[in-house]
Amino acid sequence: MIAIILNGEPRQVREGSIADLVASLGLDVKKVAVECNRAIVPRSTLADVALAEGDALEIVHFVGGGC
Amino acid sequence: MTDQWSVAGRSFTSRLIVGTGKYKDFEQNAAAVAASGAEIVTVAVRRVNVSDPGAPMLTDYIDPRKVTYLPNTAGCFNADDAIRTLRLAREAGGWDLVKLEVLGEAKTLYPNMRETLTATETLAKEGFLPMVYCVDDPIAAKQLEDAGAVAIMPLGAPIGSGLGIQNRVTIRLIVEGASVPVLVDAGVGTASDAAVAMELGCDGVLMNTAIAEAKDPVRMARAMKQAVEAGRDAYLAGRMGQRRYADPSSPLAGLI
């Protein structure tokens, strides 16, 4: 297990790719966007990027909002 | 002939853009969007709730393949946060037409124009097509257009205030000076406010609270659709001149 920051909260996760993490969280990869250490990780490369100790991830999606 | 408008090369028939915030639930939201006839909805970008990944999502109720999602940076108070949000939005949605909004303070939700201008420049350089929320200032509007804004979106009144168009003169000056679409963003409270915006020659109106906080949001959505259409028609028809005194509509000749 490694320690990362996920959406602002510390979390212990299994080693692996970002795609693995997204899947293990039960999220549909087609409906989210991921930023790792303030850089966008394109959806097409999520399976190629390995998580590293201390990574700060943001996983976002669209929610209702106005102006 | 259908009256269409286009922004950054995309054409739309409806001139009403609606927000997707503040609704009781997704069902009501979807019904209001349908009643409004809107082809574009604004959406926010937020962290997913990793502890409840099965929670219903907006995309389950409002299909992004049928309605254009316009990601919005509402809640961002500086250019960096807004740009970061829209980079994520582009990745999540796969499109580059976005709505930029950089706020100055929570109390008025007036835009911070310095940060807004900076963000517009950066976004345009990165290939985004930003529609930009701004003050109702014709000079600021010009500056945004020069910086790469694909639409100018001046406030009619503070966001969520429902006060209606406070300064018709400045909105009209912006319309006359702009070579990109102008849409009133924020301040509409009821149908007549939307009609006023359209009568001033705006290309469209964006609203959220006026519909979401109506006692019957679906009915208000329909009213807004009709008001936008009526205002647009009145603008195209060309209104009569205004006089200070009466002018009878019936002939004076032949009076008994």
PDB file of C-alpha atoms in Angstrom, chain B:
ATOM      1  CA  MET B   1     -36.355  30.928 -41.973  1.00  0.00           C
ATOM      2  CA  THR B   2     -35.166  29.648 -38.625  1.00  0.00           C
ATOM      3  CA  ASP B   3     -33.608  32.279 -36.432  1.00  0.00           C
ATOM      4  CA  GLN B   4     -30.335  30.777 -35.310  1.00  0.00           C
ATOM      5  CA  TRP B   5     -27.330  32.133 -33.505  1.00  0.00           C
ATOM      6  CA  SER B   6     -23.849  30.742 -33.430  1.00  0.00           C
ATOM      7  CA  VAL B   7     -20.909  30.843 -31.095  1.00  0.00           C
ATOM      8  CA  ALA B   8     -17.427  29.775 -32.163  1.00  0.00           C
ATOM      9  CA  GLY B   9     -18.862  28.104 -35.266  1.00  0.00           C
ATOM     10  CA  ARG B  10     -21.574  26.117 -33.462  1.00  0.00           C
ATOM     11  CA  SER B  11     -25.181  26.965 -34.285  1.00  0.00           C
ATOM     12  CA  PHE B  12     -28.104  26.862 -31.911  1.00  0.00           C
ATOM     13  CA  THR B  13     -31.800  27.591 -32.266  1.00  0.00           C
ATOM     14  CA  SER B  14     -32.618  28.211 -28.611  1.00  0.00           C
ATOM     15  CA  ARG B  15     -31.302  31.488 -27.233  1.00  0.00           C
ATOM     16  CA  LEU B  16     -31.871  30.420 -23.664  1.00  0.00           C
ATOM     17  CA  ILE B  17     -29.055  28.807 -21.701  1.00  0.00           C
ATOM     18  CA  VAL B  18     -29.992  27.382 -18.334  1.00  0.00           C
ATOM     19  CA  GLY B  19     -28.008  26.412 -15.282  1.00  0.00           C
ATOM     20  CA  THR B  20     -28.329  23.083 -13.497  1.00  0.00           C
ATOM     21  CA  GLY B  21     -27.869  24.224  -9.904  1.00  0.00           C
ATOM     22  CA  LYS B  22     -30.259  24.693  -6.969  1.00  0.00           C
ATOM     23  CA  TYR B  23     -32.931  22.245  -8.147  1.00  0.00           C
ATOM     24  CA  LYS B  24     -34.833  20.014  -5.724  1.00  0.00           C
ATOM     25  CA  ASP B  25     -33.633  16.901  -7.535  1.00  0.00           C
ATOM     26  CA  PHE B  26     -32.326  15.691 -10.881  1.00  0.00           C
ATOM     27  CA  GLU B  27     -35.830  14.832 -12.141  1.00  0.00           C
ATOM     28  CA  GLN B  28     -37.050  18.389 -11.630  1.00  0.00           C
ATOM     29  CA  ASN B  29     -33.876  19.728 -13.177  1.00  0.00           C
ATOM     30  CA  ALA B  30     -34.263  17.567 -16.278  1.00  0.00           C
ATOM     31  CA  ALA B  31     -37.953  18.508 -16.627  1.00  0.00           C
ATOM     32  CA  ALA B  32     -37.102  22.217 -16.383  1.00  0.00           C
ATOM     33  CA  VAL B  33     -34.375  21.910 -19.002  1.00  0.00           C
ATOM     34  CA  ALA B  34     -36.817  20.147 -21.325  1.00  0.00           C
ATOM     35  CA  ALA B  35     -39.497  22.808 -20.769  1.00  0.00           C
ATOM     36  CA  SER B  36     -36.999  25.618 -21.362  1.00  0.00           C
ATOM     37  CA  GLY B  37     -36.060  24.237 -24.752  1.00  0.00           C
ATOM     38  CA  ALA B  38     -32.432  25.048 -23.923  1.00  0.00           C
ATOM     39  CA  GLU B  39     -29.800  23.400 -26.076  1.00  0.00           C
ATOM     40  CA  ILE B  40     -26.971  24.429 -23.749  1.00  0.00           C
ATOM     41  CA  VAL B  41     -26.778  23.914 -19.986  1.00  0.00           C
ATOM     42  CA  THR B  42     -24.078  25.163 -17.664  1.00  0.00           C
ATOM     43  CA  VAL B  43     -22.471  22.645 -15.356  1.00  0.00           C
ATOM     44  CA  ALA B  44     -19.919  22.845 -12.571  1.00  0.00           C
ATOM     45  CA  VAL B  45     -16.810  20.728 -12.086  1.00  0.00           C
ATOM     46  CA  ARG B  46     -16.403  19.266  -8.621  1.00  0.00           C
ATOM     47  CA  ARG B  47     -14.582  16.471  -6.823  1.00  0.00           C
ATOM     48  CA  VAL B  48     -16.326  13.102  -7.036  1.00  0.00           C
ATOM     49  CA  ASN B  49     -17.583  11.746  -3.745  1.00  0.00           C
ATOM     50  CA  VAL B  50     -15.206   8.796  -3.454  1.00  0.00           C
ATOM     51  CA  SER B  51     -17.113   7.410  -0.491  1.00  0.00           C
ATOM     52  CA  ASP B  52     -20.338   7.157  -2.530  1.00  0.00           C
ATOM     53  CA  PRO B  53     -19.379   6.394  -6.133  1.00  0.00           C
ATOM     54  CA  GLY B  54     -22.823   4.961  -6.925  1.00  0.00           C
ATOM     55  CA  ALA B  55     -24.623   8.254  -6.212  1.00  0.00           C
ATOM     56  CA  PRO B  56     -26.761   9.480  -9.130  1.00  0.00           C
ATOM     57  CA  MET B  57     -24.953  11.822 -11.482  1.00  0.00           C
ATOM     58  CA  LEU B  58     -26.160  14.754 -13.556  1.00  0.00           C
ATOM     59  CA  THR B  59     -25.160  12.936 -16.738  1.00  0.00           C
ATOM     60  CA  ASP B  60     -27.648  10.162 -15.885  1.00  0.00           C
ATOM     61  CA  TYR B  61     -30.494  12.680 -16.147  1.00  0.00           C
ATOM     62  CA  ILE B  62     -29.347  15.259 -18.689  1.00  0.00           C
ATOM     63  CA  ASP B  63     -27.686  13.530 -21.606  1.00  0.00           C
ATOM     64  CA  PRO B  64     -24.553  15.380 -22.727  1.00  0.00           C
ATOM     65  CA  ARG B  65     -25.006  13.891 -26.193  1.00  0.00           C
ATOM     66  CA  LYS B  66     -28.350  15.675 -26.556  1.00  0.00           C
ATOM     67  CA  VAL B  67     -27.675  18.912 -24.662  1.00  0.00           C
ATOM     68  CA  THR B  68     -24.406  20.810 -24.897  1.00  0.00           C
ATOM     69  CA  TYR B  69     -22.688  20.903 -21.518  1.00  0.00           C
ATOM     70  CA  LEU B  70     -21.042  24.255 -20.928  1.00  0.00           C
ATOM     71  CA  PRO B  71     -18.550  23.814 -18.088  1.00  0.00           C
ATOM     72  CA  ASN B  72     -18.527  26.825 -15.848  1.00  0.00           C
ATOM     73  CA  THR B  73     -15.935  28.051 -13.362  1.00  0.00           C
ATOM     74  CA  ALA B  74     -18.455  29.359 -10.838  1.00  0.00           C
ATOM     75  CA  GLY B  75     -16.826  29.437  -7.428  1.00  0.00           C
ATOM     76  CA  CYS B  76     -13.335  30.307  -8.733  1.00  0.00           C
ATOM     77  CA  PHE B  77     -11.840  33.496  -7.343  1.00  0.00           C
ATOM     78  CA  ASN B  78      -8.616  33.636  -9.324  1.00  0.00           C
ATOM     79  CA  ALA B  79      -7.410  32.946 -12.854  1.00  0.00           C
ATOM     80  CA  ASP B  80      -5.318  29.906 -11.860  1.00  0.00           C
ATOM     81  CA  ASP B  81      -8.216  28.052 -10.243  1.00  0.00           C
ATOM     82  CA  ALA B  82     -10.489  28.843 -13.169  1.00  0.00           C
ATOM     83  CA  ILE B  83      -7.951  27.640 -15.738  1.00  0.00           C
ATOM     84  CA  ARG B  84      -7.225  24.488 -13.750  1.00  0.00           C
ATOM     85  CA  THR B  85     -10.961  23.770 -13.485  1.00  0.00           C
ATOM     86  CA  LEU B  86     -11.486  24.181 -17.206  1.00  0.00           C
ATOM     87  CA  ARG B  87      -8.521  21.972 -18.085  1.00  0.00           C
ATOM     88  CA  LEU B  88     -10.200  19.257 -16.023  1.00  0.00           C
ATOM     89  CA  ALA B  89     -13.554  20.040 -17.634  1.00  0.00           C
ATOM     90  CA  ARG B  90     -12.054  19.668 -21.087  1.00  0.00           C
ATOM     91  CA  GLU B  91     -10.653  16.298 -20.104  1.00  0.00           C
ATOM     92  CA  ALA B  92     -13.946  15.177 -18.533  1.00  0.00           C
ATOM     93  CA  GLY B  93     -16.143  16.298 -21.383  1.00  0.00           C
ATOM     94  CA  GLY B  94     -13.871  16.372 -24.369  1.00  0.00           C
ATOM     95  CA  TRP B  95     -14.971  19.799 -25.613  1.00  0.00           C
ATOM     96  CA  ASP B  96     -13.387  23.214 -25.568  1.00  0.00           C
ATOM     97  CA  LEU B  97     -16.408  25.547 -25.452  1.00  0.00           C
ATOM     98  CA  VAL B  98     -16.419  26.710 -21.838  1.00  0.00           C
ATOM     99  CA  LYS B  99     -17.777  29.449 -19.637  1.00  0.00           C
ATOM    100  CA  LEU B 100     -15.239  31.457 -17.724  1.00  0.00           C
ATOM    101  CA  GLU B 101     -16.236  33.202 -14.565  1.00  0.00           C
ATOM    102  CA  VAL B 102     -13.682  34.584 -12.127  1.00  0.00           C
ATOM    103  CA  LEU B 103     -15.369  36.071  -9.107  1.00  0.00           C
ATOM    104  CA  GLY B 104     -14.195  39.031  -7.101  1.00  0.00           C
ATOM    105  CA  GLU B 105     -16.044  38.633  -3.807  1.00  0.00           C
ATOM    106  CA  ALA B 106     -18.698  36.382  -2.281  1.00  0.00           C
ATOM    107  CA  LYS B 107     -21.066  39.180  -1.320  1.00  0.00           C
ATOM    108  CA  THR B 108     -21.784  40.525  -4.795  1.00  0.00           C
ATOM    109  CA  LEU B 109     -20.287  37.742  -6.954  1.00  0.00           C
ATOM    110  CA  TYR B 110     -19.118  40.535  -9.213  1.00  0.00           C
ATOM    111  CA  PRO B 111     -16.352  39.380 -11.548  1.00  0.00           C
ATOM    112  CA  ASN B 112     -12.714  40.194 -10.908  1.00  0.00           C
ATOM    113  CA  MET B 113     -12.020  41.668 -14.327  1.00  0.00           C
ATOM    114  CA  ARG B 114      -8.224  41.703 -14.047  1.00  0.00           C
ATOM    115  CA  GLU B 115      -8.157  37.967 -13.331  1.00  0.00           C
ATOM    116  CA  THR B 116     -10.899  37.349 -15.885  1.00  0.00           C
ATOM    117  CA  LEU B 117      -8.874  39.024 -18.617  1.00  0.00           C
ATOM    118  CA  THR B 118      -5.707  37.111 -17.694  1.00  0.00           C
ATOM    119  CA  ALA B 119      -7.589  33.812 -17.686  1.00  0.00           C
ATOM    120  CA  THR B 120      -9.246  34.591 -21.038  1.00  0.00           C
ATOM    121  CA  GLU B 121      -5.852  35.181 -22.645  1.00  0.00           C
ATOM    122  CA  THR B 122      -4.394  31.951 -21.263  1.00  0.00           C
ATOM    123  CA  LEU B 123      -7.425  29.867 -22.180  1.00  0.00           C
ATOM    124  CA  ALA B 124      -7.506  31.202 -25.732  1.00  0.00           C
ATOM    125  CA  LYS B 125      -3.801  30.356 -26.116  1.00  0.00           C
ATOM    126  CA  GLU B 126      -4.524  26.809 -24.917  1.00  0.00           C
ATOM    127  CA  GLY B 127      -7.195  26.370 -27.567  1.00  0.00           C
ATOM    128  CA  PHE B 128     -10.235  26.885 -25.380  1.00  0.00           C
ATOM    129  CA  LEU B 129     -13.270  28.784 -26.649  1.00  0.00           C
ATOM    130  CA  PRO B 130     -14.206  30.848 -23.602  1.00  0.00           C
ATOM    131  CA  MET B 131     -17.587  32.511 -23.184  1.00  0.00           C
ATOM    132  CA  VAL B 132     -16.857  35.095 -20.525  1.00  0.00           C
ATOM    133  CA  TYR B 133     -18.907  36.435 -17.615  1.00  0.00           C
ATOM    134  CA  CYS B 134     -18.113  40.097 -17.117  1.00  0.00           C
ATOM    135  CA  VAL B 135     -19.225  43.481 -15.863  1.00  0.00           C
ATOM    136  CA  ASP B 136     -21.605  45.471 -18.064  1.00  0.00           C
ATOM    137  CA  ASP B 137     -18.790  47.683 -19.296  1.00  0.00           C
ATOM    138  CA  PRO B 138     -18.395  48.152 -23.063  1.00  0.00           C
ATOM    139  CA  ILE B 139     -14.635  48.748 -22.764  1.00  0.00           C
ATOM    140  CA  ALA B 140     -14.075  45.609 -20.700  1.00  0.00           C
ATOM    141  CA  ALA B 141     -16.162  43.730 -23.267  1.00  0.00           C
ATOM    142  CA  LYS B 142     -13.853  44.932 -26.063  1.00  0.00           C
ATOM    143  CA  GLN B 143     -10.787  43.902 -24.095  1.00  0.00           C
ATOM    144  CA  LEU B 144     -12.198  40.429 -23.549  1.00  0.00           C
ATOM    145  CA  GLU B 145     -13.016  40.075 -27.198  1.00  0.00           C
ATOM    146  CA  ASP B 146      -9.473  41.097 -28.130  1.00  0.00           C
ATOM    147  CA  ALA B 147      -8.158  38.553 -25.624  1.00  0.00           C
ATOM    148  CA  GLY B 148     -10.043  35.719 -27.318  1.00  0.00           C
ATOM    149  CA  ALA B 149     -13.507  35.576 -25.742  1.00  0.00           C
ATOM    150  CA  VAL B 150     -15.933  33.854 -28.131  1.00  0.00           C
ATOM    151  CA  ALA B 151     -18.928  35.386 -26.361  1.00  0.00           C
ATOM    152  CA  ILE B 152     -19.401  38.291 -23.976  1.00  0.00           C
ATOM    153  CA  MET B 153     -21.658  37.584 -21.017  1.00  0.00           C
ATOM    154  CA  PRO B 154     -22.345  40.724 -19.007  1.00  0.00           C
ATOM    155  CA  LEU B 155     -24.315  40.554 -15.805  1.00  0.00           C
ATOM    156  CA  GLY B 156     -27.738  42.182 -15.821  1.00  0.00           C
ATOM    157  CA  ALA B 157     -27.658  42.289 -12.010  1.00  0.00           C
ATOM    158  CA  PRO B 158     -25.769  40.284  -9.362  1.00  0.00           C
ATOM    159  CA  ILE B 159     -25.876  36.487  -9.726  1.00  0.00           C
ATOM    160  CA  GLY B 160     -28.928  35.013  -8.023  1.00  0.00           C
ATOM    161  CA  SER B 161     -30.406  38.439  -7.214  1.00  0.00           C
ATOM    162  CA  GLY B 162     -33.364  38.321  -9.586  1.00  0.00           C
ATOM    163  CA  LEU B 163     -33.242  42.110  -9.897  1.00  0.00           C
ATOM    164  CA  GLY B 164     -33.522  42.195 -13.684  1.00  0.00           C
ATOM    165  CA  ILE B 165     -31.468  44.231 -16.149  1.00  0.00           C
ATOM    166  CA  GLN B 166     -30.215  47.169 -14.100  1.00  0.00           C
ATOM    167  CA  ASN B 167     -28.532  49.104 -16.880  1.00  0.00           C
ATOM    168  CA  ARG B 168     -30.095  48.746 -20.298  1.00  0.00           C
ATOM    169  CA  VAL B 169     -27.845  51.420 -21.751  1.00  0.00           C
ATOM    170  CA  THR B 170     -24.586  49.589 -21.029  1.00  0.00           C
ATOM    171  CA  ILE B 171     -25.976  46.242 -22.217  1.00  0.00           C
ATOM    172  CA  ARG B 172     -27.026  47.892 -25.464  1.00  0.00           C
ATOM    173  CA  LEU B 173     -23.625  49.583 -25.848  1.00  0.00           C
ATOM    174  CA  ILE B 174     -21.950  46.192 -25.458  1.00  0.00           C
ATOM    175  CA  VAL B 175     -24.266  44.667 -28.076  1.00  0.00           C
ATOM    176  CA  GLU B 176     -23.524  47.479 -30.517  1.00  0.00           C
ATOM    177  CA  GLY B 177     -19.774  47.257 -30.006  1.00  0.00           C
ATOM    178  CA  ALA B 178     -19.301  43.497 -30.040  1.00  0.00           C
ATOM    179  CA  SER B 179     -18.525  41.299 -33.002  1.00  0.00           C
ATOM    180  CA  VAL B 180     -19.055  38.123 -30.962  1.00  0.00           C
ATOM    181  CA  PRO B 181     -22.375  37.038 -29.393  1.00  0.00           C
ATOM    182  CA  VAL B 182     -23.538  38.890 -26.288  1.00  0.00           C
ATOM    183  CA  LEU B 183     -25.604  37.019 -23.710  1.00  0.00           C
ATOM    184  CA  VAL B 184     -26.940  38.447 -20.494  1.00  0.00           C
ATOM    185  CA  ASP B 185     -25.618  36.249 -17.729  1.00  0.00           C
ATOM    186  CA  ALA B 186     -27.123  36.646 -14.282  1.00  0.00           C
ATOM    187  CA  GLY B 187     -29.720  38.898 -12.753  1.00  0.00           C
ATOM    188  CA  VAL B 188     -32.840  37.720 -14.557  1.00  0.00           C
ATOM    189  CA  GLY B 189     -35.688  37.275 -12.081  1.00  0.00           C
ATOM    190  CA  THR B 190     -38.776  36.735 -14.186  1.00  0.00           C
ATOM    191  CA  ALA B 191     -39.917  36.398 -17.771  1.00  0.00           C
ATOM    192  CA  SER B 192     -40.089  40.118 -18.550  1.00  0.00           C
ATOM    193  CA  ASP B 193     -36.410  40.494 -17.579  1.00  0.00           C
ATOM    194  CA  ALA B 194     -35.451  37.886 -20.167  1.00  0.00           C
ATOM    195  CA  ALA B 195     -37.598  39.664 -22.753  1.00  0.00           C
ATOM    196  CA  VAL B 196     -35.847  42.967 -21.958  1.00  0.00           C
ATOM    197  CA  ALA B 197     -32.437  41.383 -22.559  1.00  0.00           C
ATOM    198  CA  MET B 198     -33.569  40.075 -25.923  1.00  0.00           C
ATOM    199  CA  GLU B 199     -35.249  43.359 -26.891  1.00  0.00           C
ATOM    200  CA  LEU B 200     -31.898  45.060 -26.315  1.00  0.00           C
ATOM    201  CA  GLY B 201     -30.489  42.896 -29.088  1.00  0.00           C
ATOM    202  CA  CYS B 202     -28.653  40.319 -27.018  1.00  0.00           C
ATOM    203  CA  ASP B 203     -28.014  37.003 -28.721  1.00  0.00           C
ATOM    204  CA  GLY B 204     -29.186  35.067 -25.713  1.00  0.00           C
ATOM    205  CA  VAL B 205     -29.750  34.881 -21.980  1.00  0.00           C
ATOM    206  CA  LEU B 206     -28.315  32.609 -19.340  1.00  0.00           C
ATOM    207  CA  MET B 207     -30.180  31.987 -16.122  1.00  0.00           C
ATOM    208  CA  ASN B 208     -30.388  29.521 -13.283  1.00  0.00           C
ATOM    209  CA  THR B 209     -31.968  30.812 -10.079  1.00  0.00           C
ATOM    210  CA  ALA B 210     -34.941  32.469 -11.789  1.00  0.00           C
ATOM    211  CA  ILE B 211     -36.094  29.025 -12.870  1.00  0.00           C
ATOM    212  CA  ALA B 212     -34.772  26.860 -10.045  1.00  0.00           C
ATOM    213  CA  GLU B 213     -36.175  29.036  -7.264  1.00  0.00           C
ATOM    214  CA  ALA B 214     -39.579  29.621  -8.863  1.00  0.00           C
ATOM    215  CA  LYS B 215     -42.405  27.900  -6.997  1.00  0.00           C
ATOM    216  CA  ASP B 216     -43.038  25.896 -10.158  1.00  0.00           C
ATOM    217  CA  PRO B 217     -39.678  25.648 -11.927  1.00  0.00           C
ATOM    218  CA  VAL B 218     -40.963  23.710 -14.927  1.00  0.00           C
ATOM    219  CA  ARG B 219     -43.660  26.295 -15.608  1.00  0.00           C
ATOM    220  CA  MET B 220     -41.161  29.139 -15.183  1.00  0.00           C
ATOM    221  CA  ALA B 221     -38.806  27.380 -17.593  1.00  0.00           C
ATOM    222  CA  ARG B 222     -41.578  27.411 -20.172  1.00  0.00           C
ATOM    223  CA  ALA B 223     -42.306  31.082 -19.440  1.00  0.00           C
ATOM    224  CA  MET B 224     -38.637  31.916 -19.974  1.00  0.00           C
ATOM    225  CA  LYS B 225     -38.598  30.062 -23.281  1.00  0.00           C
ATOM    226  CA  GLN B 226     -41.567  32.109 -24.462  1.00  0.00           C
ATOM    227  CA  ALA B 227     -40.140  35.373 -23.090  1.00  0.00           C
ATOM    228  CA  VAL B 228     -36.832  34.872 -24.878  1.00  0.00           C
ATOM    229  CA  GLU B 229     -38.655  34.102 -28.114  1.00  0.00           C
ATOM    230  CA  ALA B 230     -41.010  37.069 -27.675  1.00  0.00           C
ATOM    231  CA  GLY B 231     -38.143  39.433 -26.852  1.00  0.00           C
ATOM    232  CA  ARG B 232     -36.175  38.248 -29.850  1.00  0.00           C
ATOM    233  CA  ASP B 233     -39.171  38.665 -32.154  1.00  0.00           C
ATOM    234  CA  ALA B 234     -39.843  42.147 -30.791  1.00  0.00           C
ATOM    235  CA  TYR B 235     -36.211  43.082 -31.413  1.00  0.00           C
ATOM    236  CA  LEU B 236     -36.309  41.798 -34.974  1.00  0.00           C
ATOM    237  CA  ALA B 237     -39.713  43.414 -35.586  1.00  0.00           C
ATOM    238  CA  GLY B 238     -38.283  46.807 -34.600  1.00  0.00           C
ATOM    239  CA  ARG B 239     -40.255  48.532 -31.926  1.00  0.00           C
ATOM    240  CA  MET B 240     -42.262  51.738 -32.423  1.00  0.00           C
ATOM    241  CA  GLY B 241     -40.788  55.039 -31.404  1.00  0.00           C
ATOM    242  CA  GLN B 242     -41.530  56.449 -27.968  1.00  0.00           C
ATOM    243  CA  ARG B 243     -43.465  59.702 -27.557  1.00  0.00           C
ATOM    244  CA  ARG B 244     -44.032  61.848 -24.518  1.00  0.00           C
ATOM    245  CA  TYR B 245     -47.713  62.367 -25.284  1.00  0.00           C
ATOM    246  CA  ALA B 246     -50.635  60.331 -26.547  1.00  0.00           C
ATOM    247  CA  ASP B 247     -51.202  59.573 -30.198  1.00  0.00           C
ATOM    248  CA  PRO B 248     -54.683  58.189 -30.953  1.00  0.00           C
ATOM    249  CA  SER B 249     -54.976  54.901 -32.770  1.00  0.00           C
ATOM    250  CA  SER B 250     -58.428  55.682 -34.206  1.00  0.00           C
ATOM    251  CA  PRO B 251     -58.894  58.245 -36.998  1.00  0.00           C
ATOM    252  CA  LEU B 252     -59.988  61.695 -35.901  1.00  0.00           C
ATOM    253  CA  ALA B 253     -61.869  62.271 -39.185  1.00  0.00           C
ATOM    254  CA  GLY B 254     -65.530  61.322 -39.233  1.00  0.00           C
ATOM    255  CA  LEU B 255     -66.142  61.810 -35.531  1.00  0.00           C
ATOM    256  CA  ILE B 256     -69.823  62.427 -34.768  1.00  0.00           C
TER     257      ILE B 256
END
